[in-house]
Coordinates of C-alpha atoms in Angstrom, one line a residue:
X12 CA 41.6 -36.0 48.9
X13 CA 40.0 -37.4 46.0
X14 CA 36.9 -35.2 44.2
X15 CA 34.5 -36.5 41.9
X16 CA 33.1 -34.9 38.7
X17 CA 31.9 -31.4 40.2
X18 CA 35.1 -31.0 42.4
X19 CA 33.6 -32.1 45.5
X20 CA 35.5 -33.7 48.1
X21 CA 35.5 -38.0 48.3
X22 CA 36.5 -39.4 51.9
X23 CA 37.1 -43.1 52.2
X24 CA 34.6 -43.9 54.3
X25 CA 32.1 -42.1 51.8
X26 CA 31.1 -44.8 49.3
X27 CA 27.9 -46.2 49.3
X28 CA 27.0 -48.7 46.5
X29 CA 29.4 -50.1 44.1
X30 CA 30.3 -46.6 42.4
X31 CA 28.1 -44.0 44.7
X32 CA 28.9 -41.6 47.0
X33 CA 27.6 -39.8 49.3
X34 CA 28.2 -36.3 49.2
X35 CA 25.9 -34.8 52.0
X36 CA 23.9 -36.3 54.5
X37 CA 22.2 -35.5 57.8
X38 CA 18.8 -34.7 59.4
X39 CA 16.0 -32.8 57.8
X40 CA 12.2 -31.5 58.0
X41 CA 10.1 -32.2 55.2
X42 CA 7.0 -30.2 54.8
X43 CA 4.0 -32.5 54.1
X44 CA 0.5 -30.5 53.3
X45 CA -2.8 -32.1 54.5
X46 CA -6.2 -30.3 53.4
X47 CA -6.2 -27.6 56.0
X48 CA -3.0 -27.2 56.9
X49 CA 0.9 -28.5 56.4
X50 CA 3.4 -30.3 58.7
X51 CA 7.2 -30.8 59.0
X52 CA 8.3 -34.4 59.4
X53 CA 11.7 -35.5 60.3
X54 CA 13.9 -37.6 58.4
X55 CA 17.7 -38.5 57.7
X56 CA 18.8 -37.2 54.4
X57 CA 21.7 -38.8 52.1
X58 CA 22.4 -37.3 49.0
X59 CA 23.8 -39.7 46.6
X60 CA 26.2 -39.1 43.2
X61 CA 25.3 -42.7 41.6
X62 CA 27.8 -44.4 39.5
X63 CA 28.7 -43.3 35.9
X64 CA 27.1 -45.4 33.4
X65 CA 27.8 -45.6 29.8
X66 CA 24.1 -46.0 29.1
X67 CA 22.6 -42.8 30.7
X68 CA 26.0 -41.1 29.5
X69 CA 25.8 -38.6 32.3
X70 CA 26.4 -38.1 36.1
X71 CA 23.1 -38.6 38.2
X72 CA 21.4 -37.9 41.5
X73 CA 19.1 -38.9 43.7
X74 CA 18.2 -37.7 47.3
X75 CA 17.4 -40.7 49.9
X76 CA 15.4 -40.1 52.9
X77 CA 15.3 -42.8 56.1
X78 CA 13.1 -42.5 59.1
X79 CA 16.0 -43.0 61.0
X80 CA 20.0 -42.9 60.3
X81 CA 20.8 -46.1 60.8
X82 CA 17.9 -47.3 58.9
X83 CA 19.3 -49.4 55.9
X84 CA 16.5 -49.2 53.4
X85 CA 15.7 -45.7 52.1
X86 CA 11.9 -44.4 52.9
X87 CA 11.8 -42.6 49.7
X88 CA 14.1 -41.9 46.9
X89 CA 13.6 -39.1 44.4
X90 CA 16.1 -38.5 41.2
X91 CA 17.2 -35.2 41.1
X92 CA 19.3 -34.8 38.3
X93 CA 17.1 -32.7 37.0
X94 CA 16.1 -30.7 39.2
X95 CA 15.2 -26.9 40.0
X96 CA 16.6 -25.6 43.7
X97 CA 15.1 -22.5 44.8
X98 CA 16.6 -21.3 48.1
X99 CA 13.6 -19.6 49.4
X100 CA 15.7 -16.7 50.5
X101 CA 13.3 -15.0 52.8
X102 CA 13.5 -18.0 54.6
X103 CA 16.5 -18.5 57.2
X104 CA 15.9 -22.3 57.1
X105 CA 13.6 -23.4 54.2
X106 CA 14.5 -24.7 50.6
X107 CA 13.0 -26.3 47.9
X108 CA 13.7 -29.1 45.4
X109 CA 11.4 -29.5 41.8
X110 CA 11.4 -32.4 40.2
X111 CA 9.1 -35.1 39.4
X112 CA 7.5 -34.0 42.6
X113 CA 7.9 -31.0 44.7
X114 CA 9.9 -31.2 47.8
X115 CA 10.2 -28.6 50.6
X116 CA 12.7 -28.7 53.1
X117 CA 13.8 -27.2 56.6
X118 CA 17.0 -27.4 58.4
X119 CA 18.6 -27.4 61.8
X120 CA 20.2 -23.9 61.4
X121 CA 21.3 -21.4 58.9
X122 CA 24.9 -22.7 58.5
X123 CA 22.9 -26.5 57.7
X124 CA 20.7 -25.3 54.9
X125 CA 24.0 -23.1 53.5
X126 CA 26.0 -26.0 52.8
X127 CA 22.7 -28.1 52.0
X128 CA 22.4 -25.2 49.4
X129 CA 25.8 -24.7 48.6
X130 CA 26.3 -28.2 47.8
X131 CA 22.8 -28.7 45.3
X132 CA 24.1 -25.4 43.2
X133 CA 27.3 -27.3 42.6
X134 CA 25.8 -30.1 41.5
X135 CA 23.1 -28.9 39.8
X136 CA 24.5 -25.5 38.1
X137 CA 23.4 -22.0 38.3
X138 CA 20.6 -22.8 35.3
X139 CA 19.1 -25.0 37.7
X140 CA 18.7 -22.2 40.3
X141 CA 15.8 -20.1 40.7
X142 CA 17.8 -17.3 42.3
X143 CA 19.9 -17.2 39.6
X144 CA 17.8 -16.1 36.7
X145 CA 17.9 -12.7 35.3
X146 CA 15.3 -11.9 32.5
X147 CA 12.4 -14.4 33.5
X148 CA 9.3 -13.2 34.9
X149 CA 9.9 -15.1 37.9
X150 CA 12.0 -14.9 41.0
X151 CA 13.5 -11.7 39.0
X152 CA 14.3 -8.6 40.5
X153 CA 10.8 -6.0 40.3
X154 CA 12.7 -3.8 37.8
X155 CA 14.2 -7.0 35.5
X156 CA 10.5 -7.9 35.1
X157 CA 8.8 -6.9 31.6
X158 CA 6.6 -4.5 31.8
X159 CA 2.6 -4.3 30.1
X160 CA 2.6 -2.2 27.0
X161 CA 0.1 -0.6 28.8
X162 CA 1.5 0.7 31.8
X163 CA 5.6 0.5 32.1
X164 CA 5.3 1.0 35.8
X165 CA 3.2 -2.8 35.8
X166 CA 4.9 -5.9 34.7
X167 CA 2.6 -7.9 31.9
X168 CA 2.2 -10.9 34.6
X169 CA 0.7 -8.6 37.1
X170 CA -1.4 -6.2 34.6
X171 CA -2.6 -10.0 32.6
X172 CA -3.8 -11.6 35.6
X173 CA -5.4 -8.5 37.0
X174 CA -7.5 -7.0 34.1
X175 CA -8.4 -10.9 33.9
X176 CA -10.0 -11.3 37.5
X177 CA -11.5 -7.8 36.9
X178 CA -13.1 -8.8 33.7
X179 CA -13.9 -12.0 34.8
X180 CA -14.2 -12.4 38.6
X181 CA -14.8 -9.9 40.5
X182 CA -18.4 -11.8 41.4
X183 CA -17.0 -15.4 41.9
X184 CA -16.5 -16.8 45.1
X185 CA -13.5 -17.6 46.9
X186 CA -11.5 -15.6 44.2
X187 CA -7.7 -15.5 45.2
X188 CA -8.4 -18.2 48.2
X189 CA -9.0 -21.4 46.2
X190 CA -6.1 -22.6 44.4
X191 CA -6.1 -23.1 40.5
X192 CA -5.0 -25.9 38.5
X193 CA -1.2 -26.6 38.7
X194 CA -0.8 -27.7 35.5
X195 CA -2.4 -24.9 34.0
X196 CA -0.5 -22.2 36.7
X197 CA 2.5 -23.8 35.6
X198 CA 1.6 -23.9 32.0
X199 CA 1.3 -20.2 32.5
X200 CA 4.4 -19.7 34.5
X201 CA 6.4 -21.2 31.7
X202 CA 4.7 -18.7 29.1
X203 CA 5.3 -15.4 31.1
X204 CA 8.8 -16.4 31.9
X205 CA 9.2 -16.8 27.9
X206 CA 7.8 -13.9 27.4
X207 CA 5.0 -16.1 25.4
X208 CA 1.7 -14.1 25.0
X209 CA -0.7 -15.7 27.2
X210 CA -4.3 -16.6 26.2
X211 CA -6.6 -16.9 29.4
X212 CA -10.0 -18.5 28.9
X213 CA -12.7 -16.2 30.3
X214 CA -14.1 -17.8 33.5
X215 CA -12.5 -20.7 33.2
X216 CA -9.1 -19.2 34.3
X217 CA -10.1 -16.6 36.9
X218 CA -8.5 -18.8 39.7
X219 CA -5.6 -19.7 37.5
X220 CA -4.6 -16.4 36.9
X221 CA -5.1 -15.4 40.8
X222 CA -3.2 -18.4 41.8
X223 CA 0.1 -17.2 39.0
X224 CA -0.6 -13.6 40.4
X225 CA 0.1 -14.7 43.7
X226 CA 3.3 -17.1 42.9
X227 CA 5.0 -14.0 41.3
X228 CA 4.3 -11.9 44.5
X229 CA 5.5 -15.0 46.6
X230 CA 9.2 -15.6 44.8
X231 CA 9.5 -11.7 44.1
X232 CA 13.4 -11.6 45.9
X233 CA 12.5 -8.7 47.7
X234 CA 8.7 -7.7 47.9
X235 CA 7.1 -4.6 46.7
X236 CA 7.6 -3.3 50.4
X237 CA 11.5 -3.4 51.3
X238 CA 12.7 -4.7 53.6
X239 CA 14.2 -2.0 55.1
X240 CA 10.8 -0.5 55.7
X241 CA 9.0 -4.0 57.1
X242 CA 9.0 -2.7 60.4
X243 CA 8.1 0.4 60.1
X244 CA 5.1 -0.5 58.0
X245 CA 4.1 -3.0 60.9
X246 CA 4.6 -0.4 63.6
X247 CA 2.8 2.2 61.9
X248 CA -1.3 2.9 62.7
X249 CA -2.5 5.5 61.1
X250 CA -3.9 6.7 57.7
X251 CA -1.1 9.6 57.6
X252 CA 1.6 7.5 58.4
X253 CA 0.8 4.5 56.0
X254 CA 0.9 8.0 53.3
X255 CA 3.9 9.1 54.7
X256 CA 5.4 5.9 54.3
X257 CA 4.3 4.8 50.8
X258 CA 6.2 8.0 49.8
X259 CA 9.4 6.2 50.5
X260 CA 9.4 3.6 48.9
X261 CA 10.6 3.2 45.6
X262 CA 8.6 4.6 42.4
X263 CA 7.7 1.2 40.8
X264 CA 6.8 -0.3 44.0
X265 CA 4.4 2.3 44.8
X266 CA 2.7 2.7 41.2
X267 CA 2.6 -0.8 41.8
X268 CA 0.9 -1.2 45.3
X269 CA -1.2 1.6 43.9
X270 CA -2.5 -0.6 41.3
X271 CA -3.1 -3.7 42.7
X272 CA -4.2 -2.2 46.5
X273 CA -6.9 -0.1 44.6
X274 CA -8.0 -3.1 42.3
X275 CA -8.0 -5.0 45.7
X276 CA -10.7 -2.7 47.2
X277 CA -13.0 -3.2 44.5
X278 CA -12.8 -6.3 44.7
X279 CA -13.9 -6.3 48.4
X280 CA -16.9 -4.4 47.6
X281 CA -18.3 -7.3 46.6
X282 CA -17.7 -9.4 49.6
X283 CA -20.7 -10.9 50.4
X284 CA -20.6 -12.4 46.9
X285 CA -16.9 -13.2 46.5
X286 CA -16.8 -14.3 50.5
X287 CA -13.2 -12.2 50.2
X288 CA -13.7 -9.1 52.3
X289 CA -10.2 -7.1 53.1
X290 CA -9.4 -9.5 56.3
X291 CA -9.6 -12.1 54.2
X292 CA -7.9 -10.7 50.5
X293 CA -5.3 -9.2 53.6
X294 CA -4.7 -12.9 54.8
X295 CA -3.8 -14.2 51.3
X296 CA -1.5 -11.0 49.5
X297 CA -0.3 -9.7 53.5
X298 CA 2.2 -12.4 54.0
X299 CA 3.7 -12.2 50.3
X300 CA 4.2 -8.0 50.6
X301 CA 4.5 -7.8 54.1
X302 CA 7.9 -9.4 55.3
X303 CA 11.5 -9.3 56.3
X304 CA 14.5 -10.4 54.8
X305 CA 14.6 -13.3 57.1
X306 CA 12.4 -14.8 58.7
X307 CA 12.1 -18.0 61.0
X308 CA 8.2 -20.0 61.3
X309 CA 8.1 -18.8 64.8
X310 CA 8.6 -15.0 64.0
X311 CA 5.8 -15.5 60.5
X312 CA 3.3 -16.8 62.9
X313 CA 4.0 -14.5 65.8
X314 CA 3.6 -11.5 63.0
X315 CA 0.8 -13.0 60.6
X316 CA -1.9 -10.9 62.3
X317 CA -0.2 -8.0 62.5
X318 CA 0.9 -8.1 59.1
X319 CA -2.7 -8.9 58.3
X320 CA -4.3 -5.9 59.9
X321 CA -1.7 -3.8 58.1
X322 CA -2.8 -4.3 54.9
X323 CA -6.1 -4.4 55.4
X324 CA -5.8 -0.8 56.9
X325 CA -3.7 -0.2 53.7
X326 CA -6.9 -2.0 51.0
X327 CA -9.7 0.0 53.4
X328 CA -8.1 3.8 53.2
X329 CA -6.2 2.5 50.1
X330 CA -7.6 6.3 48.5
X331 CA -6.2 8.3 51.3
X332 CA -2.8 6.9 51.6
X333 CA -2.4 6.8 47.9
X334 CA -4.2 10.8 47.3
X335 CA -6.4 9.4 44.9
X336 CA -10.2 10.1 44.1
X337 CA -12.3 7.4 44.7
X338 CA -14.9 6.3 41.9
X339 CA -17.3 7.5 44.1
X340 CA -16.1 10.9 44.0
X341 CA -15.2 11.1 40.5
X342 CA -18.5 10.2 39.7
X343 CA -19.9 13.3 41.8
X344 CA -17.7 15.5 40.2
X345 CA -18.6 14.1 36.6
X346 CA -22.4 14.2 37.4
X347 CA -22.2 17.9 38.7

């Protein structure tokens, strides 16, 4: 068998155009977000190798979508020579493709999106992969992260975006429910990962600095809860044994839930400001420390409340599991 530039495979019956190939093809969900919700459409997938030119002087990509397979002209087409693949790992059928635009896709089974995934790394290289970085901020391991000078047990993006909302908006509404600017979360992300300091603009980047806060909890490999202890988190009930649990968990991780959980319950005091009681501050940061190593759309929507009502135990007694004094009580004891 003949291979092309990367080493993959060529069959006869694989060329395209005059000088492409196709080097994977078959059926696939992409996710399409509307203004309340998102939905998974359906299309035939070819991904093409296009023909080596002396002008662009380098091997190029593009993915082709059809609405059906033996559809002759593509629906959309999208270079992706350049782009980023992250795997979504805690996802047994999800990926995603960043480019000029920002692609998520779904496959038919586990063994689909591995050689859907397999095949993207090889042509895109390990510096292309999320999964594969090391030292950035993001998608690292928790103890690759740099930490705050402040507090080793925090990493900077998590203390930065914190002390900002807590400075800055703990009174505005909707904080950590509306989304922030992409450009500007993204022009952030690119700083922390750089280890750039970051200069955040008073009010004017409270939701900005929510929104990166929750991306780095969201593409954390494994979340600040292991997985080993997902189910025992969601099967536990009470105060004592969300305390007995926390205890077994990693140090970092628990200095770290410490942190943000008892940031998160001031931040509910002012509910009926901020509209973000601890169901609803539970709905947004639950999903992104609460979950398994795998997990399919039916299983994350079968869970969601459950996971929900954990943490929102966890924000609400967040001074008893922890065996902390509340402000409350430290103010007592200062006055007396």
């Amino acid at each position: 068998k003949a291979k092309n530039l990367k080493g993959l495979p060529i069959r006869a019956d694989q060329y395209y155009r005059y000088g492409d190939i196709i080097i994977q093809e078959g059926p696939l969900e992409r996710m399409h977000k509307h203004m309340f919700n998102s939905s998974f459409k359906k299309r035939y997938y070819r991904l093409i190798e296009s023909g080596y030119t002396a002008k662009s002087k380098r091997q190029e990509y593009r993915l082709e979508s059809y609405l059906k397979k033996t559809d002759k002209d593509a629906h959309s087409i999208m270079d992706i020579t350049d782009a980023i693949l992250d795997p979504i790992p805690r996802l047994a059928l999800d990926f995603m493709l960043k480019a000029s635009k920002e692609i998520r896709l779904k496959a038919s089974s586990q063994a689909d999106k591995k050689l859907w995934v397999d095949t993207l790394k090889t042509i895109l290289g390990s510096s292309q992969t999320i999964a594969d970085k090391k030292t950035a901020t993001f998608g690292s391991k928790l103890s690759l992260v740099p930490a705050s000078d402040e507090n080793p047990m925090i990493p900077e993006v998590v203390w930065s975006c914190v002390e900002h909302v807590r400075k800055y908006g703990m009174k505005t509404e909707g904080v950590f429910r509306k989304a922030g600017l992409k450009e500007r979360v993204d022009e952030l992300k690119k700083c922390f990962d750089a280890n750039i300091p970051i200069s955040l603009k008073e009010k004017d980047d409270v939701h900005n600095a929510a929104a990166c806060l929750k991306q780095w909890l969201r593409e954390l490999p494994e979340p600040l809860i292991p997985f080993e202890k997902y189910k025992e988190f969601l099967a536990a009930s009470t105060t004592e044994e969300y305390r007995v649990l926390m205890k077994k968990i990693p140090e970092q991780n628990r200095q770290l839930l410490t942190y943000l959980c008892t940031f998160l319950e001031r931040l509910s005091v002012n509910h009926e400001i901020t509209r973000m009681h601890t169901k609803n501050i539970a709905l947004v940061f639950a999903p992104n420390i609460l979950r398994p190593k795998v997990e399919d759309a039916m299983e994350a929507f079968q869970s969601s409340d459950k996971k929900i009502d954990t943490f929102s135990v966890i924000i609400e007694n967040v001074y008893n599991i922890f065996e902390l004094q509340s402000p409350e009580k430290q103010a007592i004891i200062q006055f007396v």
